[in-house]
Structures are given as C-alpha cells and as structure tokens.
Short mmCIF file of C-alpha atoms and ligand atoms in Angstrom, two decimals:
data_model
loop_
_atom_site.label_atom_id
_atom_site.label_comp_id
_atom_site.label_asym_id
_atom_site.label_seq_id
_atom_site.Cartn_x
_atom_site.Cartn_y
_atom_site.Cartn_z
CA UNK A 1 26.26 7.58 5.64
CA UNK A 2 26.35 11.05 4.26
CA UNK A 3 22.82 11.90 5.23
CA UNK A 4 22.55 14.21 8.19
CA UNK A 5 19.73 12.96 10.35
CA UNK A 6 16.94 15.35 10.98
CA UNK A 7 16.00 16.26 14.51
CA UNK A 8 12.67 14.47 14.31
CA UNK A 9 12.07 13.85 18.02
CA UNK A 10 11.65 10.08 18.40
CA UNK A 11 14.04 9.13 15.66
CA UNK A 12 17.07 11.23 16.35
CA UNK A 13 20.26 9.14 16.33
CA UNK A 14 21.73 9.23 19.81
CA UNK A 15 18.36 8.45 21.31
CA UNK A 16 16.61 5.24 20.23
CA UNK A 17 18.14 5.12 16.77
CA UNK A 18 21.47 3.30 16.53
CA UNK A 19 22.53 3.67 12.91
CA UNK A 20 21.09 4.85 9.63
CA UNK A 21 21.25 1.98 7.15
CA UNK A 22 19.66 3.69 4.13
CA UNK A 23 19.39 7.44 4.14
CA UNK A 24 16.67 9.37 2.35
CA UNK A 25 18.82 9.99 -0.72
CA UNK A 26 19.72 6.31 -1.10
CA UNK A 27 16.09 5.29 -0.73
CA UNK A 28 15.00 7.87 -3.27
CA UNK A 29 17.60 6.74 -5.81
CA UNK A 30 16.57 3.10 -5.45
CA UNK A 31 12.85 3.92 -5.65
CA UNK A 32 13.49 5.77 -8.89
CA UNK A 33 15.42 2.82 -10.30
CA UNK A 34 12.57 0.48 -9.40
CA UNK A 35 10.13 2.87 -11.06
CA UNK A 36 12.19 2.72 -14.27
CA UNK A 37 12.08 -1.09 -14.21
CA UNK A 38 8.32 -1.12 -13.63
CA UNK A 39 7.84 1.35 -16.48
CA UNK A 40 9.86 -0.83 -18.81
CA UNK A 41 7.63 -3.80 -17.98
CA UNK A 42 4.20 -2.18 -17.76
CA UNK A 43 4.21 1.09 -19.65
CA UNK A 44 1.25 1.32 -21.99
CA UNK A 45 -0.63 -1.26 -19.95
CA UNK A 46 -3.16 -0.70 -17.21
CA UNK A 47 -1.58 -1.36 -13.81
CA UNK A 48 -3.04 -1.52 -10.31
CA UNK A 49 -0.59 -1.10 -7.43
CA UNK A 50 -1.75 -2.71 -4.19
CA UNK A 51 -0.06 -1.55 -0.99
CA UNK A 52 -0.07 -3.80 2.08
CA UNK A 53 -0.81 -1.60 5.06
CA UNK A 54 0.63 -0.12 6.95
CA UNK A 55 4.31 -0.46 6.18
CA UNK A 56 4.12 -0.11 2.40
CA UNK A 57 2.23 3.19 2.43
CA UNK A 58 5.31 5.43 2.24
CA UNK A 59 7.13 3.34 -0.36
CA UNK A 60 4.07 3.08 -2.57
CA UNK A 61 3.37 6.80 -2.44
CA UNK A 62 6.94 7.62 -3.47
CA UNK A 63 7.02 4.90 -6.11
CA UNK A 64 3.89 6.06 -7.95
CA UNK A 65 5.20 9.63 -8.08
CA UNK A 66 8.20 8.38 -10.02
CA UNK A 67 6.15 6.43 -12.57
CA UNK A 68 5.67 8.24 -15.83
CA UNK A 69 2.45 6.47 -16.77
CA UNK A 70 -0.92 6.50 -14.99
CA UNK A 71 -1.65 3.72 -12.50
CA UNK A 72 -4.43 2.89 -10.10
CA UNK A 73 -3.84 2.42 -6.38
CA UNK A 74 -5.53 0.25 -3.78
CA UNK A 75 -4.66 -1.02 -0.31
CA UNK A 76 -5.08 -4.19 1.70
CA UNK A 77 -4.90 -4.51 5.44
CA UNK A 78 -4.29 -7.83 7.11
CA UNK A 79 -4.12 -9.39 10.54
CA UNK A 80 -1.57 -12.03 11.31
CA UNK A 81 -1.76 -14.42 14.22
CA UNK A 82 1.35 -16.04 15.63
CA UNK A 83 1.72 -19.78 15.98
CA UNK A 84 1.72 -19.26 19.75
CA UNK A 85 -1.81 -17.98 19.60
CA UNK A 86 -2.83 -21.08 17.70
CA UNK A 87 -3.22 -19.62 14.25
CA UNK A 88 -0.11 -18.87 12.26
CA UNK A 89 -2.42 -17.45 9.69
CA UNK A 90 -3.02 -14.28 7.79
CA UNK A 91 -6.44 -12.79 7.30
CA UNK A 92 -7.55 -9.87 5.16
CA UNK A 93 -9.26 -7.34 7.40
CA UNK A 94 -9.57 -4.55 4.85
CA UNK A 95 -10.14 -5.83 1.36
CA UNK A 96 -9.49 -4.19 -1.98
CA UNK A 97 -12.01 -1.80 -3.42
CA UNK A 98 -11.03 -2.88 -6.94
CA UNK A 99 -12.21 -6.02 -8.64
CA UNK A 100 -8.88 -7.37 -9.91
CA UNK A 101 -10.21 -9.93 -12.36
CA UNK A 102 -8.40 -9.41 -15.65
CA UNK A 103 -6.14 -6.68 -14.21
CA UNK A 104 -2.37 -6.38 -14.06
CA UNK A 105 -1.65 -6.20 -10.33
CA UNK A 106 1.57 -5.29 -8.53
CA UNK A 107 1.68 -6.02 -4.80
CA UNK A 108 3.81 -3.46 -2.98
CA UNK A 109 5.51 -4.29 0.33
CA UNK A 110 7.99 -2.49 2.55
CA UNK A 111 9.74 -5.73 3.56
CA UNK A 112 9.57 -9.45 2.91
CA UNK A 113 10.90 -11.57 5.80
CA UNK A 114 9.51 -15.11 6.00
CA UNK A 115 7.40 -14.49 2.92
CA UNK A 116 4.39 -16.03 4.66
CA UNK A 117 2.31 -12.85 4.42
CA UNK A 118 2.81 -12.59 0.68
CA UNK A 119 2.45 -16.32 0.17
CA UNK A 120 -1.01 -16.14 1.69
CA UNK A 121 -1.95 -12.99 -0.19
CA UNK A 122 -0.75 -14.29 -3.54
CA UNK A 123 -2.77 -17.51 -3.14
CA UNK A 124 -5.77 -15.51 -2.08
CA UNK A 125 -5.59 -12.90 -4.83
CA UNK A 126 -4.86 -15.42 -7.60
CA UNK A 127 -8.30 -16.90 -6.95
CA UNK A 128 -9.70 -13.60 -8.20
CA UNK A 129 -8.09 -14.26 -11.58
CA UNK A 130 -6.00 -11.15 -12.23
CA UNK A 131 -4.33 -10.96 -15.64
CA UNK A 132 -1.00 -10.93 -13.78
CA UNK A 133 0.20 -10.65 -10.19
CA UNK A 134 3.74 -9.59 -9.30
CA UNK A 135 5.56 -8.38 -6.19
CA UNK A 136 7.60 -5.25 -5.56
CA UNK A 137 9.28 -4.85 -2.17
CA UNK A 138 11.65 -2.18 -0.98
CA UNK A 139 13.50 -4.57 1.35
CA UNK A 140 13.93 -8.31 1.47
CA UNK A 141 15.59 -10.53 4.04
CA UNK A 142 16.41 -13.81 2.26
CA UNK A 143 17.88 -15.32 5.47
CA UNK A 144 14.44 -15.45 7.06
CA UNK A 145 12.55 -16.82 4.07
CA UNK A 146 10.22 -19.74 4.81
CA UNK A 147 7.95 -19.52 1.79
CA UNK A 148 9.13 -19.39 -1.79
CA UNK A 149 7.53 -16.40 -3.40
CA UNK A 150 8.32 -14.73 -6.70
CA UNK A 151 9.70 -11.23 -6.10
CA UNK A 152 9.98 -9.34 -9.36
CA UNK A 153 11.29 -6.05 -7.98
CA UNK A 154 13.39 -5.74 -4.80
CA UNK A 155 15.09 -2.57 -3.59
CA UNK A 156 17.65 -3.76 -1.05
CA UNK A 157 18.66 -7.04 0.56
CA UNK A 158 19.09 -6.66 4.31
CA UNK A 159 20.42 -8.75 7.18
CA UNK A 160 18.65 -9.79 10.37
CA UNK A 161 18.96 -6.40 12.06
CA UNK A 162 15.61 -5.05 13.15
CA UNK A 163 14.89 -1.98 11.06
CA UNK A 164 12.61 1.01 11.48
CA UNK A 165 11.71 4.03 9.42
CA UNK A 166 10.21 4.77 6.00
CA UNK A 167 7.13 2.73 6.90
CA UNK A 168 8.83 0.15 9.11
CA UNK A 169 7.79 0.28 12.74
CA UNK A 170 8.55 -0.88 16.22
CA UNK A 171 5.26 -0.97 18.10
CA UNK A 172 3.83 1.41 15.53
CA UNK A 173 6.53 4.03 16.06
CA UNK A 174 9.25 5.32 13.73
CA UNK A 175 7.27 4.76 10.50
CA UNK A 176 7.52 8.47 9.75
CA UNK A 177 11.31 8.62 9.63
CA UNK A 178 12.65 9.58 6.18
CA UNK A 179 15.45 7.02 6.51
CA UNK A 180 15.77 3.34 7.49
CA UNK A 181 17.73 2.65 10.65
CA UNK A 182 18.56 0.15 13.36
CA UNK A 183 17.39 0.60 16.93
CA UNK A 184 19.41 0.54 20.12
CA UNK A 185 16.95 -1.77 21.87
CA UNK A 186 18.33 -5.05 23.17
CA UNK A 187 17.77 -7.98 20.81
CA UNK A 188 15.64 -9.73 23.43
CA UNK A 189 13.03 -7.06 22.96
CA UNK A 190 13.05 -7.79 19.27
CA UNK A 191 13.46 -11.54 19.24
CA UNK A 192 10.05 -12.11 17.77
CA UNK A 193 7.66 -10.00 15.88
CA UNK A 194 4.87 -8.96 18.17
CA UNK A 195 1.56 -10.64 17.58
CA UNK A 196 0.19 -8.06 15.27
CA UNK A 197 -3.11 -6.55 14.59
CA UNK A 198 -2.43 -4.64 11.45
CA UNK A 199 -3.92 -1.85 9.52
C1 LIG B 1 5.64 -6.49 7.82
C2 LIG B 1 5.71 -6.18 6.34
C3 LIG B 1 5.07 -7.36 5.70
C4 LIG B 1 5.35 -8.47 6.67
C5 LIG B 1 6.45 -9.30 6.11
O1 LIG B 1 4.41 -6.11 8.27
O2 LIG B 1 5.04 -4.99 6.04
O3 LIG B 1 3.68 -7.20 5.52
O4 LIG B 1 5.77 -7.89 7.91
O5 LIG B 1 6.72 -10.37 6.99
P1 LIG B 1 6.75 -11.87 6.48
O6 LIG B 1 7.47 -11.89 5.17
O7 LIG B 1 7.50 -12.56 7.58
O8 LIG B 1 5.34 -12.36 6.35
P2 LIG B 1 4.07 -5.91 9.82
O9 LIG B 1 3.52 -7.20 10.36
O10 LIG B 1 5.25 -5.37 10.53
O11 LIG B 1 2.87 -4.85 9.76
P3 LIG B 1 2.90 -3.36 9.21
O12 LIG B 1 3.06 -3.40 7.72
O13 LIG B 1 1.58 -2.79 9.61
O14 LIG B 1 4.07 -2.69 9.89
#
C-alpha cells in the first residue's frame, strides 16, 4: 500500500500491526463513492442515519461529511451474548432518541460478519414502522454470513482476517487508527469474538 503509516503509538506497523489492508486514502475514496450512491437514492428526501456503536462511529462521521444534503444522525448501542453464555442474542442497551415511524432510515455499520446483529436490529426496528430501512456497511465478510440480510451499500468485501482500525477494535483498542489493518496476534487469540458488552 502506498500509505505511509503514521507513528501512532499502539498501531505502528512493526509492533502489533501486521499489514495495512485499506489505507486512509482508499477508505476516503470508497466513503465518497458510497456517499454519491446514497445521494442518488435519497437526495431531496429526509434521511436518518443510525450508527451502531461503537465501531460505526468513525465511518458514519466521515460519510455524513461527504453527503451534500442534510441528514439527521442517531446511534444505537447493543449488547450481544454468545451462545456459550446461554443467550446468542442481541439486546439494545442504548436506544434511539428519534421516533423512526414514517422515516427513511439507513443503518450504518463498520462490518457485517454473521449478519446476526443486523438481522436482530432490522426485525426490531421494522416494528417501529419506518418508511424505509436500509443498510450501509463499510466492510462485509460474506464467508461468515449466517443470516440473510439486505445490504444496500457495502464498501469492501474482506476475508476472514481479523481487522482493526477505523472503528474496528481488538479488546477496544486500535479503533482510532486512520487505516484498516491486520494484527500480528496468533489466530488462537482471535478464534472467537469475545463475549461483548458494547457501547
Ligand atoms: C461488530 C460490528 C457489528 C457486529 C457485526 O461489532 O460493529 O456490530 O460486530 O457482527 P455480526 O455480523 O457477526 O453480527 P462488535 O461486536 O465488534 O462491537 P463494536 O462495534 O463496539 O466494536
């Protein structure tokens, strides 16, 4: 990649970071392209973008700055329990401030893996009767998909490599990196997503 990594302490390649997969320039270009697509579909209409915390915060904030029409912003925070802990379920722990009934809503994610998080959220939010509900994700990993969900806008397809940066974390670190990268950690450390308490 042409991007020269910054010397941001924890994320400097040569330490924990193995390889930059998408540098800041590539991310920015793709975010702008997604913004153009969203404009083509929604311009002139009233749109609410809903970011799923925490990972989507960086992507959403860049995305809205590239939209040429006014939008509203809200955030959801969820907890997810692993099957091991008896749940396998998603729960909203910080709900929207907006009433979405009759609104055009775009859910914004940093990454879709199994799709189970969005599957739950879509079912849950559809009960509130929005005028429309669509999904925009920066990354998607089709190999891991367990739930069929409609993704209208997707930035990049990625493989199974565990990724950090630009909102993506490992144990809540590396979200602040301006690029998306792989880690040097052994796969055994990353074999399963940690049981997460999000937001
Ligand atoms: C990530 C991502 C999605 C979810 C996707 O969140 O932001 O919300 O996983 O996974 P799925 O498609 O398998 O359901 P994470 O649990 O890492 O929390 P975070 O956003 O706070 O980092």
